[in-house]
Amino acid sequence: MSEQKTVYLADYRPYSHVVESVDLTFRLHPTATRVVARLSLRQNPARKDRDHLRLDGEGLKLISCKLDGQAITPAVDERSLTIAAHELPDGPFILETEVEIAPEANTALEGLYMSKGMYCTQCEAEGFRKITYYPDRPDVMSRFKVRIESDLPVLLSNGNPVASGEGWAEWDDPWPKPAYLFALVAGDLRAHSASFVTASGRPVDLNIWVRPGDEDRCAYAMDSLIRSMRWDEQVYGREYDLDVFNIVAVDDFNMGAMENKGLNIFNSRYVLASPETATDDDYYRIEAIIAHEYFHNWTGNRITCRDWFQLCLKEGLTVFRDHQFSADMRSAAVRRIEDVVTLRSRQFREDDGPLAHPVRPESFVEINNFYTATVYEKGAEVIGMLKSLVGDAGYKRALDLYFERHDGDAATIEDWLKVFEDATGRDLSQFKLWYSEAGTPRLKVEETWDNGVYTLTFTQKNPPTPGQPIKHPKVIPIKVGLLNPNGDEVVPTITLEMTRAKQSFRFEGLAARPVPSILRGFSAPVVLDRKAPPEERAFLLAHDTDAFNKWEAGRALAKEVMADIALKGAPVSPAWLDALAAVTFDDTLDPAFRALCLRLPGEDDIAQTIHAMGRIPDPAKIHAARREMTGALAIRLGEGLSRLYKDLDDNAPFSPSAAQAGRRALKIAALGLLSRRDGGKLAASAFARARSMTEEVGALSALLEVGQGQAELVSFAARWGRDANVMDKWHALQIAHAEPAEAAAVAARLIGAPGFDWKNPNRFRTVIGALAANHAGFHHRSGAGYRLVADWLLKLDPLNPQTAARVSTAFETWPRYDAARRKLARTELERILAAPDLSGDLREMAERMLAAG
Ligand code: PHE
Ligand code: ZN
């Protein structure tokens, strides 16, 4: 591998040329595809100098090159093709190149590759340069015409279909776009079709393309697409802008899905669903990802990013939009809680370790390594804060202005903030720190009660992160409500705007000292450092009118109980058990909410909390503490659990609705606890009777957790062995429920099994990801977890560096642990770095992680 260079935001310069239009011809062949690219070029008037023409290109075999029809011999190296300035005409000119590539040999799944006989592309972020010579940067936008020649029956590209015949098809995309949005698909595919008429009356053909046999598992994805299209019209006033919208499901894909203009490409696990094969969680994710990719058509495609440092411009905003959509489609409260759980387990974890970086980074080596929880999830939170600060009406004005002013642009975070400033008159210079400074702020709270005046004083601490030792106070919207001691709300939710390091807010005219409900709806991505007595947490769990904070009170209590058990060997708190029992059996509450309350904090989350207390987490003790709490809960909830289970175990015909999913979630939570009492008897019969994958997996999981379920594993495999996406659940469950000392061995056995396709990213992530997620197993003191993950990263890296690098984040928390574990982890990271021919992707990750220790 050639040495990769660090790229800096500060070095941005517009490209030397403008690409007026692109004509691409593909003659598809597994080992020798020919790509002819005809670029209409002229000098960029935004550049004063007269520069050479440098096109990106990697792994291409140049067959020919013509400038205005004349054959030339350009300078070519491993990464580019260059034509000297003095060889270029003064006016517009045409450059035509022909290259040869081998899609079948492309295991990195970037550029043009093959998956089970079908051709497909992935160009974000820098994959187009593996297809042809081109200025592969998002600020170069052009009109693409594509001709595909192949014997395969279905030939797709971006835009609208123009013409087709035996063995060929032509596509024309009228919307200028950057190369990362280019896509091509060719295969023996079947369509699940529907139609849509936009608000202004434009008819659109919708197709979801899948392998033969999968057509009957596309209905939910199609329904989600139609609802997304309608929602974006109604809520953001954004209409679709082509005659067709195509989605293709592919089995080999590095990420979740990709928003290519008019031709979204999806990891098949986020398209295909039927009650027998998809869990409720799968249904939710399909809906959310279909929406996400569709919403990119405006936030990402019509308005794209000037450079990859601005990635959060499209991703943070599009995640924010898909969260809004899911909240509208489902329960807003449940969605908010789930989103915060994810934020904490992925983004807070990232922010707290060696890989911490700002929402808008200022340098990178490999851009693929910056598709992170910080850019996506924190990027969305930052927009949520902005909306709280300017209000719903201000947000709407700003977004309307954004679309009006920047349609067709490759924009920046400065542009984004400017529309908010112009639309609302607000100065956002301090707010911008959320984009430039990494790390999760910690918020301390003091209260005083004096003669009817209640005062809340907040102190914010912004911790140092790698490369950013000094931080500044942030603007923090803190939503607060006050309850009186009877549990009535005396001050409904208001937004306090904190801008200084320390700041007080007074409340007057109260009859009694109130109980505060702080950071309602999780109004800012911060850690609230507030000691509260267990009684107060229990009080809020019972009475808070804000659903998020109601849940959060129980969550905070559970975390304290778990940390006390792990650190001090404390007994399981009866106050926690009583409070949770009250919620579990409160039939006035949404079953989905009750199920969320019954889900105990994760072990990694507790390790993060203990680390923040300045202590060293012991994974074995945390694991034991969590088990002890579950056991005590099963006893405390007693007979009521069986009644609850029976009430929820109805015969209603299956629907993937949020309401029914909530009932199933509570039923399965009850089943898990009941299994601790009956050794899995009920779960075994629930498995046998299961009518949906949610129930099947729920019962199997309950069985495995109590050391049962071997026969059920066999029957599951017999039933689903041919469906790899379903079998991912079977693999993940076994690793998730393995005893810590055995987790690595279980994972090793599964990934090494004959016929297991570990080169497929879904398979690899399932097994290695499940091991990394088994906290006590991955961090087992033997070091077997670390060793196995490193072994497999090294095996995958030469084939698929992008996925290897992503999965390597398993190690990002290693500096938290004791000296013996740190030594074991360090050894593995050093072993990775010592590998000959290590990819730039994995090298950057390992180096950044090691730098912290
Ligand atoms: N842009 C995609 C999304 O968030 C993610 C992606 C990035 C997919 C890079 C593939 C490669 O929707
Ligand atoms: Zn996205």
GROMACS .gro file of N, CA and C in nm, residues 15 54-58 60 79-81 126 128-130 132-137:
model
   60
   15TYR      N    1  -1.186   2.303  -0.751
   15TYR     CA    2  -1.120   2.221  -0.853
   15TYR      C    3  -1.079   2.310  -0.972
   54ARG      N    4  -0.589   1.717  -1.326
   54ARG     CA    5  -0.554   1.595  -1.254
   54ARG      C    6  -0.682   1.520  -1.221
   55LEU      N    7  -0.693   1.397  -1.272
   55LEU     CA    8  -0.811   1.315  -1.244
   55LEU      C    9  -0.772   1.204  -1.149
   56ASP      N   10  -0.863   1.171  -1.055
   56ASP     CA   11  -0.837   1.059  -0.965
   56ASP      C   12  -0.862   0.929  -1.039
   57GLY      N   13  -0.786   0.826  -1.003
   57GLY     CA   14  -0.807   0.694  -1.059
   57GLY      C   15  -0.723   0.594  -0.983
   58GLU      N   16  -0.785   0.482  -0.945
   58GLU     CA   17  -0.710   0.380  -0.870
   58GLU      C   18  -0.742   0.242  -0.923
   60LEU      N   19  -0.695   0.117  -1.215
   60LEU     CA   20  -0.751   0.119  -1.350
   60LEU      C   21  -0.642   0.083  -1.451
   79ARG      N   22  -0.248   0.670  -0.839
   79ARG     CA   23  -0.367   0.738  -0.789
   79ARG      C   24  -0.428   0.839  -0.886
   80SER      N   25  -0.362   0.864  -1.000
   80SER     CA   26  -0.413   0.973  -1.083
   80SER      C   27  -0.367   0.968  -1.228
   81LEU      N   28  -0.435   1.051  -1.306
   81LEU     CA   29  -0.398   1.075  -1.446
   81LEU      C   30  -0.386   1.227  -1.460
  126GLU      N   31  -1.514   0.761  -0.193
  126GLU     CA   32  -1.418   0.780  -0.302
  126GLU      C   33  -1.404   0.654  -0.387
  128PHE      N   34  -1.570   0.611  -0.692
  128PHE     CA   35  -1.585   0.633  -0.836
  128PHE      C   36  -1.449   0.628  -0.906
  129ARG      N   37  -1.344   0.666  -0.834
  129ARG     CA   38  -1.209   0.662  -0.891
  129ARG      C   39  -1.162   0.520  -0.919
  130LYS      N   40  -1.235   0.422  -0.869
  130LYS     CA   41  -1.201   0.282  -0.900
  130LYS      C   42  -1.278   0.234  -1.022
  132THR      N   43  -1.345   0.485  -1.308
  132THR     CA   44  -1.288   0.556  -1.422
  132THR      C   45  -1.207   0.676  -1.370
  133TYR      N   46  -1.131   0.739  -1.461
  133TYR     CA   47  -1.057   0.860  -1.423
  133TYR      C   48  -1.154   0.977  -1.415
  134TYR      N   49  -1.152   1.046  -1.302
  134TYR     CA   50  -1.252   1.150  -1.280
  134TYR      C   51  -1.211   1.235  -1.160
  135PRO      N   52  -1.252   1.364  -1.159
  135PRO     CA   53  -1.231   1.443  -1.036
  135PRO      C   54  -1.328   1.396  -0.928
  136ASP      N   55  -1.283   1.302  -0.846
  136ASP     CA   56  -1.370   1.234  -0.751
  136ASP      C   57  -1.379   1.314  -0.621
  137ARG      N   58  -1.453   1.421  -0.626
  137ARG     CA   59  -1.472   1.509  -0.510
  137ARG      C   60  -1.611   1.568  -0.519
   0.00000   0.00000   0.00000
